[in-house]
XYZ file of C-alpha atoms in Angstrom:
604
model
C -22.798 -37.258 11.404
C -20.755 -38.736 14.239
C -22.412 -40.635 17.117
C -20.752 -41.086 20.497
C -21.853 -43.636 23.089
C -20.822 -43.310 26.723
C -21.619 -46.152 29.095
C -20.379 -47.787 32.267
C -17.110 -49.604 31.733
C -16.748 -50.724 35.332
C -18.580 -50.156 38.563
C -16.101 -47.504 39.628
C -16.387 -45.265 36.596
C -17.346 -44.297 33.031
C -15.567 -43.169 29.849
C -16.495 -40.371 27.367
C -15.738 -40.764 23.636
C -16.068 -38.999 20.317
C -16.829 -40.188 16.788
C -19.435 -41.356 14.329
C -22.296 -43.820 14.452
C -20.338 -46.195 16.677
C -20.665 -47.323 20.278
C -17.889 -45.810 22.380
C -16.870 -45.967 26.023
C -16.619 -43.347 28.748
C -14.584 -44.091 31.882
C -13.866 -42.007 34.942
C -11.503 -42.713 37.746
C -12.359 -43.321 41.373
C -12.829 -39.634 42.185
C -15.601 -39.348 39.563
C -13.419 -37.537 36.998
C -13.436 -38.155 33.245
C -9.809 -38.674 32.192
C -9.959 -40.371 28.788
C -12.054 -40.725 25.640
C -12.059 -43.643 23.258
C -13.561 -44.107 19.811
C -14.818 -47.368 18.401
C -14.083 -48.768 14.929
C -14.639 -46.902 11.632
C -14.454 -43.522 13.301
C -14.923 -41.346 10.223
C -15.001 -37.777 11.377
C -13.400 -35.081 9.302
C -13.317 -33.407 5.907
C -9.969 -34.982 5.105
C -9.246 -35.876 1.490
C -6.743 -38.558 2.484
C -8.060 -40.646 5.390
C -11.254 -38.964 6.674
C -10.300 -40.122 10.181
C -8.953 -38.671 13.377
C -5.229 -38.020 13.146
C -2.528 -38.066 15.804
C -2.515 -34.974 18.070
C -6.041 -33.942 17.008
C -7.526 -31.919 19.860
C -11.089 -31.426 21.060
C -12.481 -29.188 23.785
C -15.203 -30.433 26.151
C -17.632 -28.341 28.255
C -20.175 -29.189 30.932
C -23.031 -26.694 31.434
C -26.187 -26.577 33.473
C -29.058 -28.342 31.741
C -31.164 -26.463 29.199
C -30.743 -25.476 25.546
C -29.908 -21.853 26.341
C -27.975 -22.493 29.549
C -24.419 -21.161 29.479
C -23.536 -21.689 33.159
C -20.420 -23.859 33.370
C -20.406 -26.580 36.024
C -17.375 -27.703 38.043
C -15.081 -25.489 35.974
C -15.447 -27.856 32.998
C -14.619 -25.232 30.387
C -12.736 -26.052 27.199
C -11.121 -29.120 28.766
C -8.473 -30.408 26.395
C -8.525 -33.997 25.121
C -5.861 -35.191 22.663
C -5.844 -38.241 20.412
C -2.774 -40.299 19.633
C -4.299 -41.300 16.299
C -3.577 -44.657 14.705
C -5.940 -47.549 14.041
C -9.427 -47.610 15.531
C -10.354 -47.480 18.310
C -8.756 -44.066 18.753
C -7.959 -42.943 22.279
C -8.153 -39.403 23.668
C -6.596 -38.439 26.976
C -6.795 -35.409 29.255
C -4.359 -34.320 31.937
C -7.089 -32.615 33.994
C -10.301 -34.467 33.193
C -13.869 -33.406 34.076
C -15.477 -33.770 37.499
C -18.972 -35.181 36.905
C -21.712 -32.882 38.249
C -24.167 -33.870 40.951
C -27.060 -32.409 38.931
C -28.475 -32.650 35.444
C -25.994 -31.234 32.943
C -25.446 -30.413 29.302
C -22.260 -31.700 27.657
C -20.848 -30.064 24.534
C -17.631 -30.722 22.644
C -16.008 -29.165 19.598
C -13.126 -29.649 17.168
C -10.546 -28.196 16.596
C -9.755 -27.187 20.159
C -8.479 -23.637 20.703
C -6.886 -22.785 24.028
C -7.523 -19.039 23.626
C -11.318 -19.243 23.661
C -13.128 -16.932 26.070
C -16.810 -16.895 26.933
C -17.584 -20.143 25.056
C -17.165 -18.313 21.729
C -15.175 -19.989 18.960
C -13.949 -17.507 16.342
C -14.486 -18.836 12.833
C -12.162 -17.268 10.226
C -12.363 -18.738 6.734
C -10.930 -15.993 4.512
C -7.541 -17.556 3.877
C -7.557 -21.280 3.139
C -4.774 -21.148 0.547
C -2.518 -23.393 2.649
C -5.263 -25.897 3.479
C -8.770 -26.171 4.888
C -8.670 -29.201 7.225
C -7.745 -27.075 10.246
C -10.976 -25.068 9.772
C -13.278 -28.117 9.961
C -15.486 -27.062 12.875
C -17.411 -29.959 14.481
C -19.740 -29.817 17.471
C -21.642 -32.252 19.714
C -24.231 -31.776 22.455
C -26.200 -33.938 24.898
C -28.569 -32.060 27.167
C -30.346 -32.728 30.461
C -28.057 -35.602 31.421
C -28.327 -36.856 34.994
C -25.304 -38.081 36.933
C -26.567 -41.629 36.580
C -27.372 -41.289 32.864
C -23.890 -39.903 32.241
C -22.649 -43.451 32.682
C -24.306 -44.305 29.333
C -24.225 -40.909 27.624
C -24.356 -40.678 23.830
C -23.211 -37.667 21.767
C -23.446 -36.899 18.070
C -20.731 -34.820 16.410
C -21.833 -32.834 13.367
C -19.912 -30.736 10.885
C -20.906 -27.094 11.310
C -19.566 -25.972 7.930
C -20.177 -26.927 4.316
C -17.447 -27.893 1.879
C -17.083 -26.645 -1.683
C -15.091 -28.807 -4.089
C -14.533 -26.747 -7.241
C -13.603 -28.334 -10.565
C -12.962 -26.015 -13.525
C -12.741 -27.036 -17.173
C -11.958 -25.105 -20.350
C -12.181 -26.047 -24.026
C -9.183 -23.832 -24.778
C -6.925 -25.551 -22.255
C -6.468 -22.558 -19.963
C -4.892 -23.193 -16.574
C -6.554 -21.535 -13.607
C -4.278 -19.146 -11.728
C -6.597 -18.089 -8.907
C -10.108 -18.522 -7.546
C -11.893 -16.163 -5.191
C -15.221 -17.094 -3.591
C -17.342 -13.956 -3.238
C -20.625 -12.859 -1.690
C -20.377 -15.116 1.343
C -19.680 -14.739 5.048
C -16.056 -15.434 5.902
C -16.077 -15.003 9.681
C -18.483 -15.528 12.554
C -18.766 -16.270 16.261
C -19.793 -19.843 17.109
C -21.385 -20.330 20.527
C -20.146 -23.653 21.904
C -22.936 -23.706 24.497
C -25.794 -23.321 21.999
C -24.311 -24.331 18.638
C -25.353 -21.053 17.004
C -23.504 -18.646 14.711
C -23.616 -14.865 15.167
C -21.786 -11.719 14.062
C -21.185 -12.953 10.538
C -19.076 -10.713 8.307
C -18.928 -10.925 4.535
C -15.808 -10.922 2.410
C -14.133 -13.339 0.071
C -12.442 -16.696 0.523
C -9.167 -17.811 -1.026
C -9.627 -21.589 -1.401
C -6.969 -24.274 -1.294
C -5.618 -25.542 -4.614
C -5.813 -29.337 -4.522
C -4.757 -30.017 -8.143
C -4.608 -28.184 -11.461
C -7.948 -26.419 -11.947
C -9.302 -27.900 -8.697
C -9.907 -26.010 -5.449
C -11.604 -26.717 -2.119
C -12.850 -24.575 0.749
C -15.042 -24.753 3.836
C -17.836 -22.177 4.065
C -20.438 -21.113 6.581
C -23.951 -22.469 6.002
C -25.617 -20.084 3.557
C -29.316 -19.550 2.905
C -30.050 -18.517 0.259
C -26.991 -19.561 -1.725
C -27.776 -17.308 -4.687
C -25.425 -14.552 -3.472
C -22.401 -16.806 -3.904
C -20.147 -16.098 -6.864
C -16.550 -16.708 -7.903
C -13.903 -14.725 -9.720
C -11.579 -16.987 -11.697
C -8.380 -15.914 -13.436
C -6.428 -18.018 -15.922
C -3.117 -17.925 -17.744
C -4.695 -16.812 -21.025
C -3.035 -13.790 -22.633
C -6.401 -12.024 -23.082
C -9.878 -12.367 -21.590
C -8.418 -14.230 -18.637
C -10.944 -13.254 -15.961
C -14.239 -15.088 -15.482
C -17.158 -14.695 -13.133
C -19.273 -17.608 -11.979
C -22.653 -16.921 -10.357
C -24.268 -19.691 -8.336
C -27.506 -20.782 -9.984
C -29.440 -22.309 -7.114
C -31.582 -24.697 -9.201
C -32.549 -27.484 -6.830
C -29.948 -26.383 -4.266
C -31.226 -23.250 -2.597
C -28.852 -23.285 0.376
C -25.480 -24.581 1.473
C -26.085 -26.862 4.443
C -23.694 -27.703 7.238
C -22.267 -31.196 6.878
C -22.645 -31.411 3.105
C -20.056 -31.460 0.332
C -20.938 -29.497 -2.801
C -18.991 -30.422 -5.917
C -19.230 -27.437 -8.246
C -18.155 -28.105 -11.819
C -17.585 -24.877 -13.700
C -17.060 -24.510 -17.422
C -15.165 -21.463 -18.664
C -17.307 -20.125 -21.489
C -20.766 -21.003 -22.724
C -19.786 -24.262 -24.420
C -18.857 -26.153 -21.255
C -21.657 -27.280 -18.941
C -21.060 -27.283 -15.217
C -23.023 -28.742 -12.314
C -23.349 -28.768 -8.541
C -23.676 -32.012 -6.593
C -24.789 -32.105 -2.968
C -23.279 -34.906 -0.878
C -23.848 -35.441 2.833
C -20.589 -34.990 4.723
C -21.008 -37.971 6.998
C -19.893 -41.592 6.646
C -19.392 -43.340 3.320
C -21.177 -44.029 1.081
C -22.251 -40.493 0.192
C -25.628 -39.805 -1.365
C -25.677 -37.376 -4.336
C -28.019 -34.417 -4.475
C -29.362 -32.198 -7.268
C -27.617 -30.563 -10.232
C -27.494 -26.993 -11.574
C -25.741 -25.342 -14.494
C -22.350 -23.850 -13.642
C -20.935 -21.775 -16.471
C -18.512 -18.895 -15.922
C -18.539 -15.930 -18.294
C -15.568 -13.811 -19.280
C -15.783 -10.414 -17.568
C -13.835 -7.190 -17.358
C -12.800 -6.773 -13.719
C -13.959 -3.627 -11.946
C -10.316 -2.877 -11.219
C -8.165 -5.058 -13.499
C -5.499 -7.003 -11.670
C -7.057 -6.532 -8.229
C -9.476 -8.350 -5.999
C -11.927 -5.651 -4.903
C -12.953 -5.288 -1.261
C -15.618 -2.684 -0.522
C -14.667 -0.720 2.580
C -17.295 -0.917 5.366
C -18.901 2.471 5.974
C -20.072 3.778 9.369
C -18.241 1.015 11.259
C -14.743 1.801 12.546
C -14.037 -1.706 13.840
C -15.172 -3.375 10.625
C -13.081 -0.974 8.544
C -10.004 -1.611 10.685
C -10.229 -5.379 10.114
C -11.741 -5.497 6.620
C -8.520 -6.827 5.049
C -8.128 -9.727 7.482
C -7.412 -12.962 5.653
C -6.767 -11.245 2.326
C -3.802 -12.080 0.111
C -2.195 -10.937 -3.123
C -3.345 -7.797 -4.957
C -6.222 -6.097 -3.118
C -8.175 -2.948 -4.024
C -9.937 -1.407 -1.012
C -12.778 0.626 -2.499
C -14.247 3.709 -0.802
C -17.452 5.172 -2.266
C -17.829 8.961 -2.289
C -20.553 10.224 0.043
C -20.150 7.457 2.620
C -18.533 7.993 6.019
C -15.303 6.108 6.657
C -13.505 6.367 9.990
C -10.980 4.036 11.578
C -7.968 4.103 13.845
C -5.534 1.912 11.870
C -6.442 -0.464 9.040
C -4.560 -3.736 9.500
C -2.708 -4.954 6.400
C -2.014 -8.722 6.622
C 1.361 -10.095 5.585
C -0.229 -11.960 2.673
C -1.143 -8.759 0.825
C 1.603 -7.791 -1.609
C -0.167 -5.041 -3.578
C -2.635 -2.658 -1.912
C -4.702 -0.049 -3.741
C -6.782 2.410 -1.703
C -9.188 3.960 -4.195
C -12.155 6.323 -4.194
C -15.067 5.571 -6.497
C -18.000 7.673 -7.750
C -16.010 10.792 -6.886
C -13.349 11.590 -4.317
C -14.087 9.663 -1.113
C -13.045 10.917 2.330
C -11.380 8.595 4.829
C -10.500 9.639 8.373
C -7.825 7.348 9.787
C -4.446 7.323 11.516
C -2.940 5.069 8.896
C -2.034 1.522 7.883
C -0.791 -1.096 10.337
C 1.429 -3.565 8.465
C 1.828 -7.012 10.007
C 5.214 -7.364 8.308
C 7.431 -5.724 5.687
C 5.961 -7.692 2.780
C 3.944 -5.077 0.869
C 5.525 -4.551 -2.548
C 3.195 -1.879 -3.886
C 1.086 0.779 -2.151
C -1.196 3.040 -4.193
C -3.616 5.720 -2.999
C -5.936 7.156 -5.613
C -8.822 9.642 -5.660
C -9.151 10.001 -1.888
C -9.248 12.697 0.745
C -7.249 11.296 3.643
C -7.657 13.053 6.983
C -4.859 11.746 9.150
C -3.477 12.235 12.646
C -0.773 14.810 13.314
C 0.828 12.380 15.783
C 0.832 9.279 13.559
C 2.791 8.108 10.534
C 0.435 6.864 7.853
C 2.642 3.821 7.159
C 3.699 2.691 10.607
C 6.232 0.099 9.407
C 8.611 -0.443 6.523
C 7.489 -1.866 3.201
C 9.286 -4.613 1.299
C 12.646 -3.941 -0.325
C 12.007 -2.531 -3.800
C 8.456 -1.437 -2.932
C 6.706 1.254 -4.972
C 4.590 3.997 -3.353
C 2.186 6.028 -5.518
C -0.225 8.763 -4.412
C -2.434 10.134 -7.186
C -5.394 12.508 -7.255
C -5.521 12.758 -3.463
C -5.983 15.426 -0.821
C -3.918 14.432 2.223
C -3.805 16.507 5.384
C -2.952 16.410 9.069
C -0.415 13.579 8.893
C 2.879 13.302 10.733
C 4.428 11.515 7.749
C 3.354 9.370 4.840
C 6.353 7.040 5.004
C 9.564 6.687 7.002
C 10.824 5.612 10.394
C 11.371 9.165 11.642
C 14.877 8.215 12.790
C 18.211 7.545 11.150
C 18.048 3.760 11.232
C 20.573 1.799 9.205
C 19.666 -1.290 7.234
C 16.186 -0.118 6.279
C 14.408 -1.791 3.396
C 15.091 0.362 0.339
C 11.892 1.591 -1.304
C 12.277 1.790 -5.064
C 10.208 4.922 -5.627
C 7.739 7.369 -4.150
C 5.593 9.128 -6.756
C 3.122 11.898 -5.902
C 1.026 13.305 -8.741
C -2.023 15.580 -8.903
C -2.233 15.876 -5.124
C -2.664 18.473 -2.394
C -0.844 17.678 0.837
C -1.164 20.231 3.613
C -1.203 20.947 7.349
C 1.325 18.168 7.864
C 4.853 17.580 9.121
C 6.561 15.563 6.405
C 6.042 13.155 3.526
C 9.248 11.084 3.480
C 10.524 11.001 7.059
C 14.087 9.604 7.023
C 13.044 6.684 4.849
C 15.407 5.017 2.399
C 14.094 5.652 -1.106
C 15.870 5.463 -4.454
C 13.603 7.881 -6.320
C 11.221 10.697 -5.343
C 8.930 12.094 -8.052
C 6.671 15.066 -7.253
C 4.555 16.404 -10.122
C 1.433 18.531 -10.676
C 0.893 18.924 -6.945
C 0.566 21.466 -4.153
C 2.220 21.235 -0.742
C 1.558 23.876 1.892
C 1.742 24.587 5.595
C 4.409 22.066 6.592
C 6.186 22.170 9.956
C 8.919 19.682 9.093
C 11.092 18.622 6.190
C 8.844 17.591 3.331
C 11.336 15.046 1.979
C 14.205 13.714 4.073
C 15.895 10.678 2.568
C 18.260 8.682 4.748
C 20.904 6.137 3.806
C 22.654 4.038 6.419
C 26.087 2.460 6.211
C 24.771 -0.440 4.140
C 23.379 2.000 1.569
C 26.594 3.848 0.730
C 26.318 3.322 -3.011
C 22.660 4.291 -3.308
C 21.737 7.663 -4.811
C 18.359 9.190 -4.057
C 17.090 11.131 -7.062
C 14.484 13.907 -7.003
C 12.263 14.976 -9.892
C 10.157 18.063 -9.178
C 7.927 19.509 -11.896
C 4.800 21.699 -12.069
C 4.453 22.081 -8.310
C 3.356 24.791 -5.886
C 5.190 24.683 -2.541
C 3.904 27.273 -0.060
C 4.630 27.957 3.619
C 7.037 25.064 3.875
C 8.394 26.319 7.192
C 11.953 26.851 8.385
C 13.158 23.311 7.634
C 14.988 22.340 4.469
C 12.444 21.043 1.963
C 14.623 18.424 0.247
C 17.346 16.771 2.312
C 19.531 13.696 2.269
C 21.648 12.368 5.136
C 23.745 9.286 5.658
C 25.555 7.188 3.136
C 28.269 8.475 0.854
C 26.759 9.377 -2.486
C 24.355 12.121 -1.424
C 21.262 12.819 -3.509
C 20.659 14.367 -6.903
C 18.104 16.617 -8.568
C 17.298 15.211 -11.992
C 14.606 17.792 -12.684
C 13.455 20.964 -10.950
C 11.208 22.954 -13.263
C 8.018 25.001 -13.508
C 7.776 25.134 -9.721
C 6.852 27.930 -7.298
C 8.495 27.890 -3.854
C 7.417 30.097 -0.943
C 9.295 29.197 2.218
C 11.200 30.794 5.078
C 13.930 28.160 5.041
C 17.436 29.333 4.228
C 18.035 26.375 1.933
C 15.568 24.523 -0.237
C 17.986 21.609 -0.521
C 20.669 20.052 1.683
C 23.008 17.391 0.334
C 20.704 17.176 -2.695
C 22.900 18.325 -5.535
C 22.705 18.918 -9.256
C 25.063 18.116 -12.100
C 25.527 19.098 -15.724
C 22.550 16.961 -16.771
C 20.118 18.410 -14.233
C 17.214 20.337 -15.755
C 16.460 23.573 -13.873
C 14.099 25.968 -15.588
C 11.175 28.341 -15.085
C 11.064 28.305 -11.277
C 9.694 31.102 -9.073
C 10.167 32.384 -5.554
C 8.823 35.576 -3.986
C 11.073 38.602 -3.704
C 10.646 38.799 0.076
C 11.304 35.115 0.811
C 14.378 33.750 2.584
C 14.797 30.927 0.058
C 15.457 33.204 -2.928
C 19.202 32.589 -2.817
C 19.213 28.880 -2.104
C 19.270 27.377 -5.606
C 22.098 28.144 -7.990
C 22.913 26.705 -11.379
C 25.538 23.976 -11.637
C 27.810 25.652 -14.167
C 27.901 29.407 -13.528
C 26.547 29.799 -10.014
C 23.673 32.046 -11.077
C 20.439 31.930 -9.125
C 17.866 29.904 -11.023
C 14.595 31.268 -9.640
C 12.584 34.270 -10.735
C 12.281 36.493 -7.667
C 10.628 39.522 -9.248
C 7.153 38.873 -7.802
C 5.725 39.402 -4.344
C 3.438 36.844 -2.742
C 0.291 38.770 -3.497
C 1.396 39.177 -7.092
C 1.813 35.440 -7.496
C -1.345 34.459 -5.572
C -3.907 37.292 -5.681
C -6.800 34.977 -4.633
C -5.023 33.162 -1.813
C -7.591 34.067 0.846
C -10.397 32.282 -0.994
C -11.553 29.672 1.530
C -14.126 28.005 -0.711
C -11.492 25.743 -2.252
C -10.891 22.354 -0.595
C -7.949 22.912 1.711
C -8.900 26.527 2.403
C -6.508 28.141 -0.088
C -6.579 29.333 -3.678
C -3.153 29.526 -5.282
C -4.367 30.659 -8.698
C -1.539 32.412 -10.503
C -0.859 34.157 -13.785
C 2.699 32.836 -14.149
C 3.299 29.790 -16.293
C 4.485 27.587 -13.443
C 3.227 25.680 -10.447
C 0.483 23.120 -9.973
C -1.655 23.097 -13.155
C -4.863 23.255 -11.112
C -4.033 26.879 -10.235
C -3.101 28.165 -13.666
C -5.463 30.700 -15.197
């Protein structure tokens, strides 16, 4: 707790200050304007592991409102007025270029740290999800003095208080494991803080990545939590097996996490190591200890091994769009079948390197335009067990992924998308995606899948594509990609109504593209050529492929060695798909067939 004293320094003016349990001076110049703040000695203020004092260039924002606890009317334009400290030995001085004109009526003064120049409406946005690089910058402090007259302002006192709690996590193991990561779960990670009233609102749950302070030690600031029993942690170690642990907060004598307190949580990995929680007031030294509770973590099997699971918010488009904010590393965004999920674009922060979109408890439907990547840092993108209803005017991935990235779509129904991946233009110097694999999927009523993206390998298996109005796969290689060869592997697929455009095409570069495999596939299209600049060689496997006898593409694929056509064209469309008009199947088509080829889901 930090106490500020403001009193008359000279007959002409006063001075306002900020820090803890010390008398401090407030001065104003001749035109009744506060221009500087000064702390007294021993100005302990912050959750800082090194000095616990104000540091050079620390900034606070000061407001002056009409009197009254709920009053939010700003007086004399005194809104978020910036004061900066030069740091150094106590007393610490703050200065302001603009100052505050003292009101001629009773007023309420509030101040907060750290100052943010982008604040609107007296709302400070608290975002605690990512503290991997440090937590000191998140240390929200607030002070208020209400119903202050112009005369009393000459001797005004203010008390700064920490608005967050601190967790100091210490992990021990009898087997000598080294902790690789800690995730704090079941707790609010963002909120709006009202600088006029000192209240939190609009809290949103998620998980916090704490700061590593030493081997097996982590720290983080958290919102006050009552009750604290929902808090848990997922801990991973460097052990070869059984390397994931879950710690559940056992409240014991500590039923809530209070603002301004430090909680040292000692966690033992396994039943043989006893842990504890100590509550320490986050004010001036010396600290007073609080109660203890057991703190053991048990080995668990993760719901999705290798991923931190985030449950997608249902029935809230804005929450879904921002649900990955602050996340890092490998993230699984879980959609539960039967819920309603709609969003414009889901933002993918630069810190996420591996993203899994997955349906649980059945195939979940998501209606969205796509993913909005903050930067080209995603190394792996997987979509699994989802129905994705897209936007015919939007590319699902609106930016490039990282060089060497892997894209996998499995067990999905995808429809009404402009493209899954690609810039849509022949742009040189693109990041080269390592592979795009599509398995056990239906993709329909769309324009394209790979839209002039640079990709080393395309694998399409056990899937159905139909009703496309563009090129399904168009790989592009710019001048810097001359030596790269895009390879295609197509097996057990049903490709129907693929339009007039070439289905598989490569442009740019020098080496062209190559079919490695094209087998057990049915193609019904009006295009003259199935492939363009996608060639085959003596090692290419072409076998058991079908086209209809009345289709324009019947003459487009020939064998490498003797020039013979390599597709069976003895069947008409109705012979291949006698139940096509069946609209009860998801997607509105039934491509059941008696031939031993095509997507396995249609084989009788």
